[in-house]
PDB file of C-alpha atoms in Angstrom:
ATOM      1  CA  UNK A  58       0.515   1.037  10.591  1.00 34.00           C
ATOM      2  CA  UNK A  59      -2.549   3.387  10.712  1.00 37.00           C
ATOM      3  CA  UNK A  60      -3.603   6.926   9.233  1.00 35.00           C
ATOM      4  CA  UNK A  61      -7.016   6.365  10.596  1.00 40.00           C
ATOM      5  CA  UNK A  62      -9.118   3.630  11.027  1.00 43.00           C
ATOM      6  CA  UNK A  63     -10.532   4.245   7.411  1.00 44.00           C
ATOM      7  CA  UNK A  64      -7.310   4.141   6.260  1.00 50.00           C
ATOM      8  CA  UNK A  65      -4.842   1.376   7.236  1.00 55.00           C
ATOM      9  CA  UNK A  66      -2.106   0.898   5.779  1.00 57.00           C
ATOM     10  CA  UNK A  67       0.518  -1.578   5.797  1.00 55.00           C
ATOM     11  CA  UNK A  68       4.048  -1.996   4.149  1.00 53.00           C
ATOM     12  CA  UNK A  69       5.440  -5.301   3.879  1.00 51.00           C
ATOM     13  CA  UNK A  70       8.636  -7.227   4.855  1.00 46.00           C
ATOM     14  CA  UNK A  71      11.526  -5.880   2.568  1.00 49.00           C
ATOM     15  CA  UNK A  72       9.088  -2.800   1.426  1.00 58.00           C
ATOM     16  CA  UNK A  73       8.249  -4.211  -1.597  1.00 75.00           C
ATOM     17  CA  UNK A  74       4.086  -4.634  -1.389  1.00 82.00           C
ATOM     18  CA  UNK A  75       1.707  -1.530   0.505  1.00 86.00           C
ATOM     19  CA  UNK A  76      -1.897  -2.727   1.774  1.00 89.00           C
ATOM     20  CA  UNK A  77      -4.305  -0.198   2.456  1.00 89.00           C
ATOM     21  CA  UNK A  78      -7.765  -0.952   3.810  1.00 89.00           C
ATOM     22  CA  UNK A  79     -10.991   1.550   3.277  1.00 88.00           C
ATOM     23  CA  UNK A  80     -14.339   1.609   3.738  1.00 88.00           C
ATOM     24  CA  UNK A  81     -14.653  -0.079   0.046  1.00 88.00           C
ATOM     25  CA  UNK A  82     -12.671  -2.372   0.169  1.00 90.00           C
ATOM     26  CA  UNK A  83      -9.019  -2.895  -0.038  1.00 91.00           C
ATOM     27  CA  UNK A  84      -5.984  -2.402  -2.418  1.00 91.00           C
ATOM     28  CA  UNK A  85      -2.828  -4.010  -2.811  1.00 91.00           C
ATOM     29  CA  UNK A  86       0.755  -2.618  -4.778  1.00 90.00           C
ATOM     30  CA  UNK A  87       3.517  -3.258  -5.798  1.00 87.00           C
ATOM     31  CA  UNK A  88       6.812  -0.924  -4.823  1.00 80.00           C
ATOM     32  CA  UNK A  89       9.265  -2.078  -7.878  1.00 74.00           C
ATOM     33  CA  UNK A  90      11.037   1.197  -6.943  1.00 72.00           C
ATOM     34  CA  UNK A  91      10.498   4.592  -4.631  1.00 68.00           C
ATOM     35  CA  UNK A  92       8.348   6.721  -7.461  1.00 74.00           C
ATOM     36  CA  UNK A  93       6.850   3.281  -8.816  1.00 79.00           C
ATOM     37  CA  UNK A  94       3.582   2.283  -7.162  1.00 83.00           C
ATOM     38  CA  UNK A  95       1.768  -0.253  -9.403  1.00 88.00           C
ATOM     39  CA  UNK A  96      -1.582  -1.341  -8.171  1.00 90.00           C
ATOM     40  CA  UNK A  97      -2.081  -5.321  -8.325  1.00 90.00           C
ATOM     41  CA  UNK A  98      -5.454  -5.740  -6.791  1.00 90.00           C
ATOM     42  CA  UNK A  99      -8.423  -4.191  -5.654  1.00 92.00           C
ATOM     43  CA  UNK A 100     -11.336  -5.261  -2.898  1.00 88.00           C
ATOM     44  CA  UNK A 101     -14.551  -3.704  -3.102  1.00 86.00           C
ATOM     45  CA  UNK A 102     -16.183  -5.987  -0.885  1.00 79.00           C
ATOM     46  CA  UNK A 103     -16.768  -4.182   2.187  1.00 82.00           C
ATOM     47  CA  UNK A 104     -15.374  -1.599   4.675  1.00 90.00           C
ATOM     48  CA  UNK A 105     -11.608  -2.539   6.321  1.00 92.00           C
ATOM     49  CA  UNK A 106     -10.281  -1.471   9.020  1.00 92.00           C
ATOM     50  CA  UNK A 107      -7.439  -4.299   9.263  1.00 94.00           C
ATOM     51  CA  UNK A 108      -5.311  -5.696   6.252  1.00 93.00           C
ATOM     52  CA  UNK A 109      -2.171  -7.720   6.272  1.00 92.00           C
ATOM     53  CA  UNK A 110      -0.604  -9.777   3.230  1.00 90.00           C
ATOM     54  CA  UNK A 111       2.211 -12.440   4.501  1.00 87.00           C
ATOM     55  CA  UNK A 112       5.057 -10.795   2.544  1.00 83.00           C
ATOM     56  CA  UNK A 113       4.206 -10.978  -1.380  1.00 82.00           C
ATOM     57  CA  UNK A 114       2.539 -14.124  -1.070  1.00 87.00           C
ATOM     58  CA  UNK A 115      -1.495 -14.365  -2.393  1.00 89.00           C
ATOM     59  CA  UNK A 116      -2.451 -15.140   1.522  1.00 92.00           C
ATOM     60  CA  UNK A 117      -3.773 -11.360   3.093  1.00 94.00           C
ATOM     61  CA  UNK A 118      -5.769 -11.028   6.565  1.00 95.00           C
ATOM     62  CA  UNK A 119      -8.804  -9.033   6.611  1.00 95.00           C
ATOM     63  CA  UNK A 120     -10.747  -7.487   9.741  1.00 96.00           C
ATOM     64  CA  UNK A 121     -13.767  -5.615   8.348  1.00 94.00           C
ATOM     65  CA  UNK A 122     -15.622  -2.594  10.653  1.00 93.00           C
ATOM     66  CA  UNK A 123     -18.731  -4.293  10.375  1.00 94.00           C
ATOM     67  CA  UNK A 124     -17.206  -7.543  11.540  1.00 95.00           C
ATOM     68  CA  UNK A 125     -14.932  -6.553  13.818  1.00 97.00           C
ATOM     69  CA  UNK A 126     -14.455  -9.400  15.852  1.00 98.00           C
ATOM     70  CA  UNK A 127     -14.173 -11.504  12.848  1.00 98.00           C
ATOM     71  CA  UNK A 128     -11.082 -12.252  10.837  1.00 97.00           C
ATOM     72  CA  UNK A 129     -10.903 -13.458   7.288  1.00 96.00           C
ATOM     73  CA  UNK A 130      -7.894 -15.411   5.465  1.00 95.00           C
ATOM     74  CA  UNK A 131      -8.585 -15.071   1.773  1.00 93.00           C
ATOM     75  CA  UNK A 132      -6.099 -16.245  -1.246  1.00 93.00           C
ATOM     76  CA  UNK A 133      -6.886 -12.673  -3.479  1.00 91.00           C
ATOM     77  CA  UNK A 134      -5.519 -13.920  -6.541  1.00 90.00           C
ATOM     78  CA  UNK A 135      -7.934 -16.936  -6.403  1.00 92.00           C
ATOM     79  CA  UNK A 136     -10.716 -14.536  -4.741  1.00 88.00           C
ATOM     80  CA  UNK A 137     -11.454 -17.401  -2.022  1.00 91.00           C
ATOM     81  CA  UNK A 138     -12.135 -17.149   1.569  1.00 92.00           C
ATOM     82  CA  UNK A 139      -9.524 -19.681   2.885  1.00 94.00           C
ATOM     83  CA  UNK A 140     -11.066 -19.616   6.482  1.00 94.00           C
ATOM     84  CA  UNK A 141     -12.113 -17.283   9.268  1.00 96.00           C
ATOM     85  CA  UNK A 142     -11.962 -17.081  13.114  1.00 96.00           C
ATOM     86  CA  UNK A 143     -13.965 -14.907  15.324  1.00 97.00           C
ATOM     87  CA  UNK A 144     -12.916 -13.871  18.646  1.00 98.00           C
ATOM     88  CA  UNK A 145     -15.083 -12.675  21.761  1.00 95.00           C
ATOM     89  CA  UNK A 146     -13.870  -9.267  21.156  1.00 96.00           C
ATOM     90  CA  UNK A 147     -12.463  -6.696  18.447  1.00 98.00           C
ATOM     91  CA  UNK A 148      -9.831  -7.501  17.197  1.00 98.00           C
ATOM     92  CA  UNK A 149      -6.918  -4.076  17.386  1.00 98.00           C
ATOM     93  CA  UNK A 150      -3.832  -6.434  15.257  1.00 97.00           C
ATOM     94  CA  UNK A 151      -3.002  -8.570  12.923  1.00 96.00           C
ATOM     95  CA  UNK A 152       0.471  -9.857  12.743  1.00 96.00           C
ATOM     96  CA  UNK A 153       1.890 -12.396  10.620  1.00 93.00           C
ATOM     97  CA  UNK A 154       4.674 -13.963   8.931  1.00 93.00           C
ATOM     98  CA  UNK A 155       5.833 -17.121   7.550  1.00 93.00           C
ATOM     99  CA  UNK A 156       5.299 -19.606  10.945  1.00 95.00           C
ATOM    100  CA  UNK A 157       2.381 -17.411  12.968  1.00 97.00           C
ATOM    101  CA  UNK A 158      -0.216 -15.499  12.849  1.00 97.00           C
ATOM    102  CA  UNK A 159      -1.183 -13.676  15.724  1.00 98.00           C
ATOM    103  CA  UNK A 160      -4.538 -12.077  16.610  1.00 98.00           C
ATOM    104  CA  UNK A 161      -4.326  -8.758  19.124  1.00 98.00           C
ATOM    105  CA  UNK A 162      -7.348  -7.910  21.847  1.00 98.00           C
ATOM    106  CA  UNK A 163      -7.259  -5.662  24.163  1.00 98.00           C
ATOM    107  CA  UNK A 164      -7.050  -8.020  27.177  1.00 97.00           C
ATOM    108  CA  UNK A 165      -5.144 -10.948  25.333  1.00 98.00           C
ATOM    109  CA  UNK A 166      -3.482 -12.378  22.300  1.00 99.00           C
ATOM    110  CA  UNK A 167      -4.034 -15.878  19.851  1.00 98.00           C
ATOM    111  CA  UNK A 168      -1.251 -17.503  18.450  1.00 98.00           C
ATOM    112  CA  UNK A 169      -2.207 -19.415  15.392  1.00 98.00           C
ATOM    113  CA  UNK A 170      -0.272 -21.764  13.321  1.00 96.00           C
ATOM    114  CA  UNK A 171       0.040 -20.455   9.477  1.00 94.00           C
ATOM    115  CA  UNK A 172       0.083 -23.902   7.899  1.00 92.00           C
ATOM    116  CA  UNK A 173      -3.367 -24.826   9.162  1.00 93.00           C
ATOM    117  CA  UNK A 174      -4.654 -21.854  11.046  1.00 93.00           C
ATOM    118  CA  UNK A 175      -5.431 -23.538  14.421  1.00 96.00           C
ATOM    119  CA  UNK A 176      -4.542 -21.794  17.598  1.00 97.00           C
ATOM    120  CA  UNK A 177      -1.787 -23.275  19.433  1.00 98.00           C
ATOM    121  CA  UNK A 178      -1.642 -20.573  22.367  1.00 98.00           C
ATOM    122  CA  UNK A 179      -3.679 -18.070  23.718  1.00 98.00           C
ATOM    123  CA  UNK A 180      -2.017 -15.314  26.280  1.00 98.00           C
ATOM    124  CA  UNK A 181      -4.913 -14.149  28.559  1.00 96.00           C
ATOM    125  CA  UNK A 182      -5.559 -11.686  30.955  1.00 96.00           C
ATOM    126  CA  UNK A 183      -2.673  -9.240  29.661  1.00 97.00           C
ATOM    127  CA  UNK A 184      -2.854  -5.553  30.900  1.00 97.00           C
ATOM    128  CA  UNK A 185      -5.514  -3.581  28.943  1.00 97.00           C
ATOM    129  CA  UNK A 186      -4.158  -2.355  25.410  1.00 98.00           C
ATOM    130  CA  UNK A 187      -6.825  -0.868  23.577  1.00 97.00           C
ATOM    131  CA  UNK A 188      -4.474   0.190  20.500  1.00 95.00           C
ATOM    132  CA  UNK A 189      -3.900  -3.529  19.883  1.00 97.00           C
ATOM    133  CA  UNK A 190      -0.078  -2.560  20.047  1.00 98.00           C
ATOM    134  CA  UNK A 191       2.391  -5.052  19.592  1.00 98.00           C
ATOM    135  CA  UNK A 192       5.140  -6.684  17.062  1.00 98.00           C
ATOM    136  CA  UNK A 193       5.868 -10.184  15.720  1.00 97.00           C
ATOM    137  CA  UNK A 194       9.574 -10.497  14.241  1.00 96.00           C
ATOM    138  CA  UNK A 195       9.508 -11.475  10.488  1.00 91.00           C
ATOM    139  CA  UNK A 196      12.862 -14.144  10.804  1.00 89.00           C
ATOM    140  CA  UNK A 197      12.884 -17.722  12.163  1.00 90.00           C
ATOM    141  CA  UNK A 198      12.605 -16.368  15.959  1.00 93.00           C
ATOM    142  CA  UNK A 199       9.237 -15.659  15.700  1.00 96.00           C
ATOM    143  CA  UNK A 200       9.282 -13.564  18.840  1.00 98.00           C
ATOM    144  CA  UNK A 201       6.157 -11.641  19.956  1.00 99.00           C
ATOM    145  CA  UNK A 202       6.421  -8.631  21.944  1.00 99.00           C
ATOM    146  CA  UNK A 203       3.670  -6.893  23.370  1.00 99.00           C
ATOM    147  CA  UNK A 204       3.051  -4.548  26.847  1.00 98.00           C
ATOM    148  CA  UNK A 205       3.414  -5.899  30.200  1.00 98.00           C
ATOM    149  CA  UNK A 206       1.590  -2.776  32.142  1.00 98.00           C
ATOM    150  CA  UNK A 207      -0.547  -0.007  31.333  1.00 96.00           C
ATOM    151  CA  UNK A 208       1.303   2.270  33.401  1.00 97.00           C
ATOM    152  CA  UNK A 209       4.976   2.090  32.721  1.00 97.00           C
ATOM    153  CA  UNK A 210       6.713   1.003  29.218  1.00 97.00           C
ATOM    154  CA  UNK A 211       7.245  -2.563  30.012  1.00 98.00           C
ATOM    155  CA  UNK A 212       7.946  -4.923  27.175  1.00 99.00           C
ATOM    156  CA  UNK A 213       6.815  -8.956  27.191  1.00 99.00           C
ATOM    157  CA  UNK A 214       8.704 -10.945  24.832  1.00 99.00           C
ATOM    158  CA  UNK A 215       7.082 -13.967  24.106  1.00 98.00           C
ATOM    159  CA  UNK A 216       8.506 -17.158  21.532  1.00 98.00           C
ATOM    160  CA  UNK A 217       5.811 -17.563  19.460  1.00 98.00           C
ATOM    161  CA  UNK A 218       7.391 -20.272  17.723  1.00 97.00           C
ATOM    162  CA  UNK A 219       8.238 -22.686  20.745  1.00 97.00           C
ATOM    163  CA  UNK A 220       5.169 -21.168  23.012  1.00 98.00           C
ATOM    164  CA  UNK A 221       7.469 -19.631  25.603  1.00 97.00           C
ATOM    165  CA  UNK A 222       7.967 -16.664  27.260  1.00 97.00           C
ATOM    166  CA  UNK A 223      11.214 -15.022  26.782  1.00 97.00           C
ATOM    167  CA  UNK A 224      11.749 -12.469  28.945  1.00 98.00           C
ATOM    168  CA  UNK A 225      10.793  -8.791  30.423  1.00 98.00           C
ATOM    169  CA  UNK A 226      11.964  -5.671  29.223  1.00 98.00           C
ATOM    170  CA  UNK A 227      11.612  -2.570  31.472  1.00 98.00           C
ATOM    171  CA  UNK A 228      12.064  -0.139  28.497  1.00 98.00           C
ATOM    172  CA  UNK A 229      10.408   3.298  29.842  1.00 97.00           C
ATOM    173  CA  UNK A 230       8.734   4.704  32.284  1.00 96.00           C
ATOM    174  CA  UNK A 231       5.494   5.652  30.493  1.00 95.00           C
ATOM    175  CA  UNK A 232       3.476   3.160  28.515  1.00 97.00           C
ATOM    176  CA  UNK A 233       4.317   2.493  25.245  1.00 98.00           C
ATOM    177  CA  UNK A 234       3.189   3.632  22.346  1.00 96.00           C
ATOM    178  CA  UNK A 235       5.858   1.923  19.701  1.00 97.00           C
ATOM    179  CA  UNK A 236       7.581  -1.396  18.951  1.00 98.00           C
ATOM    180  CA  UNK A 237       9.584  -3.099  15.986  1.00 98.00           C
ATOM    181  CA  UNK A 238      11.855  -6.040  16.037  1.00 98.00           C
ATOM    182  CA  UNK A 239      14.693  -6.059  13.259  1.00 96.00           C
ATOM    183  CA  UNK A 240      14.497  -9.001  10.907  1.00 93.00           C
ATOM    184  CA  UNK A 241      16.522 -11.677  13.173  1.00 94.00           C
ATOM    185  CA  UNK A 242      14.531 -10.719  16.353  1.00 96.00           C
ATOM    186  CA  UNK A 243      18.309  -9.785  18.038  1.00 97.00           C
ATOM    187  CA  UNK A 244      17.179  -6.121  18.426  1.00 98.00           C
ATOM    188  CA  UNK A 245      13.479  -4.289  19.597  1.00 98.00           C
ATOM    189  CA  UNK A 246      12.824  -0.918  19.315  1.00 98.00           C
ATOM    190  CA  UNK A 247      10.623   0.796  21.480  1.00 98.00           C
ATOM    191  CA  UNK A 248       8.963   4.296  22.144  1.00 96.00           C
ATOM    192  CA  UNK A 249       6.898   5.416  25.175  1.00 95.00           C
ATOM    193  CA  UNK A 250       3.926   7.679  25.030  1.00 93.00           C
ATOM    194  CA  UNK A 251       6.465  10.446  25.769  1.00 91.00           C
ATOM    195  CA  UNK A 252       7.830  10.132  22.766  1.00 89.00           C
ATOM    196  CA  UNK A 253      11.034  11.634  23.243  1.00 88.00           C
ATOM    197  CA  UNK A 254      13.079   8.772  23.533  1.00 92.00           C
ATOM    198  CA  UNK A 255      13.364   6.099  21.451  1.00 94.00           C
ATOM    199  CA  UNK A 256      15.209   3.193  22.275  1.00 96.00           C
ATOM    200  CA  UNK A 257      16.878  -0.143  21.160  1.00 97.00           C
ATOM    201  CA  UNK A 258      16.878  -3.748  23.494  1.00 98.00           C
ATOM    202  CA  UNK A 259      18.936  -6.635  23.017  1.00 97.00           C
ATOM    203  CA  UNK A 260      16.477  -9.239  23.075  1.00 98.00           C
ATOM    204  CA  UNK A 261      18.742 -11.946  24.634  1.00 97.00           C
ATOM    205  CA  UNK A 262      19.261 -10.377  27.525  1.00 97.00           C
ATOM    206  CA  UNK A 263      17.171  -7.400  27.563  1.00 97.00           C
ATOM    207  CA  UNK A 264      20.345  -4.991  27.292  1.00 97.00           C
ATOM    208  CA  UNK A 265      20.124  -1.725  26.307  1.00 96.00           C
ATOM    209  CA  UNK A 266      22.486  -1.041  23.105  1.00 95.00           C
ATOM    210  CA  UNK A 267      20.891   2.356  21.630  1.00 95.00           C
ATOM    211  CA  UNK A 268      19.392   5.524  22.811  1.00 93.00           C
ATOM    212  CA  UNK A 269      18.402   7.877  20.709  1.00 90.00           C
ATOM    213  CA  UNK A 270      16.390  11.469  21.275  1.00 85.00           C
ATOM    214  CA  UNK A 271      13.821  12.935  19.071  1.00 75.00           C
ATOM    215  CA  UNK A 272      13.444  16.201  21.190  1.00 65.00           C
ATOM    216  CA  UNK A 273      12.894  17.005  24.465  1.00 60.00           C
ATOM    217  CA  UNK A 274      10.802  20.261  24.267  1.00 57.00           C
ATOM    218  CA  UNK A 275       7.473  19.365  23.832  1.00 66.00           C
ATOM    219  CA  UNK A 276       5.895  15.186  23.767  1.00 71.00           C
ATOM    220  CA  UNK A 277       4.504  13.454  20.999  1.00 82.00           C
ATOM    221  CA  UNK A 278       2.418  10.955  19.239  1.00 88.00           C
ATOM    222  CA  UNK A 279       5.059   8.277  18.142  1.00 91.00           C
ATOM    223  CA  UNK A 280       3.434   6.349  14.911  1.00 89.00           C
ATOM    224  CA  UNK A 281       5.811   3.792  14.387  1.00 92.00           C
ATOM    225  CA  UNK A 282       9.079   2.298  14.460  1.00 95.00           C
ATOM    226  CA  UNK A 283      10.548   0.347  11.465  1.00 93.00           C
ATOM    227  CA  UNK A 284      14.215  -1.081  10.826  1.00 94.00           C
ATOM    228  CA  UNK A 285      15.928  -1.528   7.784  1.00 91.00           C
ATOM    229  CA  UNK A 286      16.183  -4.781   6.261  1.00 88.00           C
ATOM    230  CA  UNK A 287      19.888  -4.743   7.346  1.00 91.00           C
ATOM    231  CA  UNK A 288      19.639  -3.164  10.917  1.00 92.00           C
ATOM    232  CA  UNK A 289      21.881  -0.507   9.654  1.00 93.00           C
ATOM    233  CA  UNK A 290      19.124   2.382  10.415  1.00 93.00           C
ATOM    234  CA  UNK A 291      15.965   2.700  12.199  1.00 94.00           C
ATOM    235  CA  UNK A 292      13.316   5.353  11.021  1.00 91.00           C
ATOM    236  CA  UNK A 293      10.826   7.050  13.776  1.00 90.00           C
ATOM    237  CA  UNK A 294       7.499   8.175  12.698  1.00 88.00           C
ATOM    238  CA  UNK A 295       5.023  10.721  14.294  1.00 86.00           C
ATOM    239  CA  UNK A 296       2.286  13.206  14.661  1.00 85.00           C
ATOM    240  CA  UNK A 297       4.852  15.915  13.914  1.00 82.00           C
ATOM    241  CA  UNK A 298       5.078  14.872   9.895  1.00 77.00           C
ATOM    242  CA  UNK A 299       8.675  14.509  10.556  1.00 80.00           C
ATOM    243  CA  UNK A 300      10.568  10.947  10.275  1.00 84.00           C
ATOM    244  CA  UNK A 301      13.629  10.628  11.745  1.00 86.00           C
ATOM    245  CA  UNK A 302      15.894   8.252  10.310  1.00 90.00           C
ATOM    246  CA  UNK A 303      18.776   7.005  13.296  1.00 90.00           C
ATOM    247  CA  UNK A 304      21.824   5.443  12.141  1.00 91.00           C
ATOM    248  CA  UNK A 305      23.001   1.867  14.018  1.00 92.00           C
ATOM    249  CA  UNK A 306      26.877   1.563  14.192  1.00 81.00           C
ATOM    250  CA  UNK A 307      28.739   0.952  17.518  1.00 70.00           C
ATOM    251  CA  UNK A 308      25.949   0.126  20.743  1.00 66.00           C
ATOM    252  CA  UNK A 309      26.535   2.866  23.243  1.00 57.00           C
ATOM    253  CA  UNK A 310      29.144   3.757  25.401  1.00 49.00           C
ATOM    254  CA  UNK A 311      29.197   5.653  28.716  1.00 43.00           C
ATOM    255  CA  UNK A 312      30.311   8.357  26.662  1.00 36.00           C
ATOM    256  CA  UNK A 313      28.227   8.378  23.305  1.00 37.00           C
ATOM    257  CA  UNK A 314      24.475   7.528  24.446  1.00 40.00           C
ATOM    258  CA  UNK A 315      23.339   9.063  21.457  1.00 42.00           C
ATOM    259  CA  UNK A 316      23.218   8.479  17.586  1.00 44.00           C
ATOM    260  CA  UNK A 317      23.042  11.626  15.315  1.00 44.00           C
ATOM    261  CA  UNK A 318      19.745  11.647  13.083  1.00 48.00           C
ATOM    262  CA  UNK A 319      18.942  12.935   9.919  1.00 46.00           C
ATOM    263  CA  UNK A 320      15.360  14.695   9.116  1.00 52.00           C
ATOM    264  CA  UNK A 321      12.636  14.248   6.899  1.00 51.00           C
ATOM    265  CA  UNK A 322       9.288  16.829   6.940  1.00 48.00           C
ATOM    266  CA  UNK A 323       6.716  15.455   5.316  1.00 46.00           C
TER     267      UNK A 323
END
């Protein structure tokens, strides 16, 4: 997730370690509880405008601004470089979990395996996404979603773990501006550039089971989209310094198609 491109930041699987890149460097905490930040590490290296640890491992992903078609692997707690890759253009995303790591451009994606870092896929010639948007599921699934136009809020799930593509999701009718799989990679959430609907996909079958509205007076800037560790809620970010927090019980019926919210300002 990004404040600015000085400032990304990124919370990690099960919320328990924040990553935030800046122009000197980069910082790593711990979250031991809500009012209990505890720095662990600190980069002063050079300016970052990407940063992604694999859960609260030592392994973290670095893009800097004045490489930014270069990524770095480095173990912090050793302070090596592990390896690095560059691309033929900057690289928007990093995405990563325990099986793949996948590297975002804005006209196609690299699929590299975490064990040894070589790249066993590369998906080329996708439609142009110059806000490097797109999610890899934390669980076993390993699915990849990304968009599948410019134009309209189609979703491409890909299997990043067997190399396949999974299926299409027609999710809106304005690009998108928002995804985030739940931890099993049953359920994506997505948002369009609208950003007055927000909704939630079965992955199997592409299925709509959620729909859930922010407002419909005025559009905005979705941030992102983030489940809860048990699927019970998903929370909405935007450019409104609101978060809406949705509840997930029942998928919808003809004649409940939406879940009441609570609200946050910021």
């Amino acid at each position: 997730m990004f404040l600015s491109q000085e400032n990304p930041l990124k919370l990690s699987l099960y919320f328990r370690s924040l990553a935030v890149g800046s122009k000197t460097g980069y910082k790593l905490f711990t979250l031991s509880a809500v009012d209990n930040l505890v720095k662990i590490y600190e980069n002063e290296s050079e300016d970052i405008c990407l940063v992604e640890r694999l859960f609260n491992s030592s392994l973290v992903a670095v893009v800097s601004l004045s490489s930014p078609r270069k990524l770095k692997v480095c173990h912090f707690k050793k302070g090596t470089e592990i390896c690095n890759y560059s691309y033929s253009n900057t690289i928007l995303a990093i995405k990563l979990n325990r099986k793949r790591l996948v590297v975002c451009l804005e006209d196609s994606l690299y699929v590299h395996n975490i064990q040894d870092m070589r790249v066993l896929h590369n998906i080329r010639d996708t439609p142009a996404n110059p806000m490097g948007l797109c999610t890899l599921c934390n669980g076993e699934s390993s699915y990849l979603a990304y968009p599948g136009s410019s134009t309209i809020g189609e979703v491409q799930v890909f299997d990043a773990l067997n190399l396949s593509a999974k299926i299409m999701i027609p999710a809106h009718e304005s690009p998108l501006a928002a995804m985030a799989f739940n931890y099993t990679g049953q359920q994506l959430a997505t948002a369009s550039e609208r950003g007055t609907v927000i909704r939630v996909f079965n992955v199997a079958d592409g299925s709509r089971l959620w729909e859930f509205r922010r407002g419909v007076k005025r559009c905005v800037a979705i941030s992102s989209l983030a489940f809860s560790p048990d699927a019970m809620f998903l929370c909405c970010s935007s450019n409104t310094e609101t978060v809406h927090v949705f509840r997930l019980d029942q998928p919808d019926s003809p004649g409940q198609r939406y879940i009441t919210c609570a609200f946050f300002c910021g």
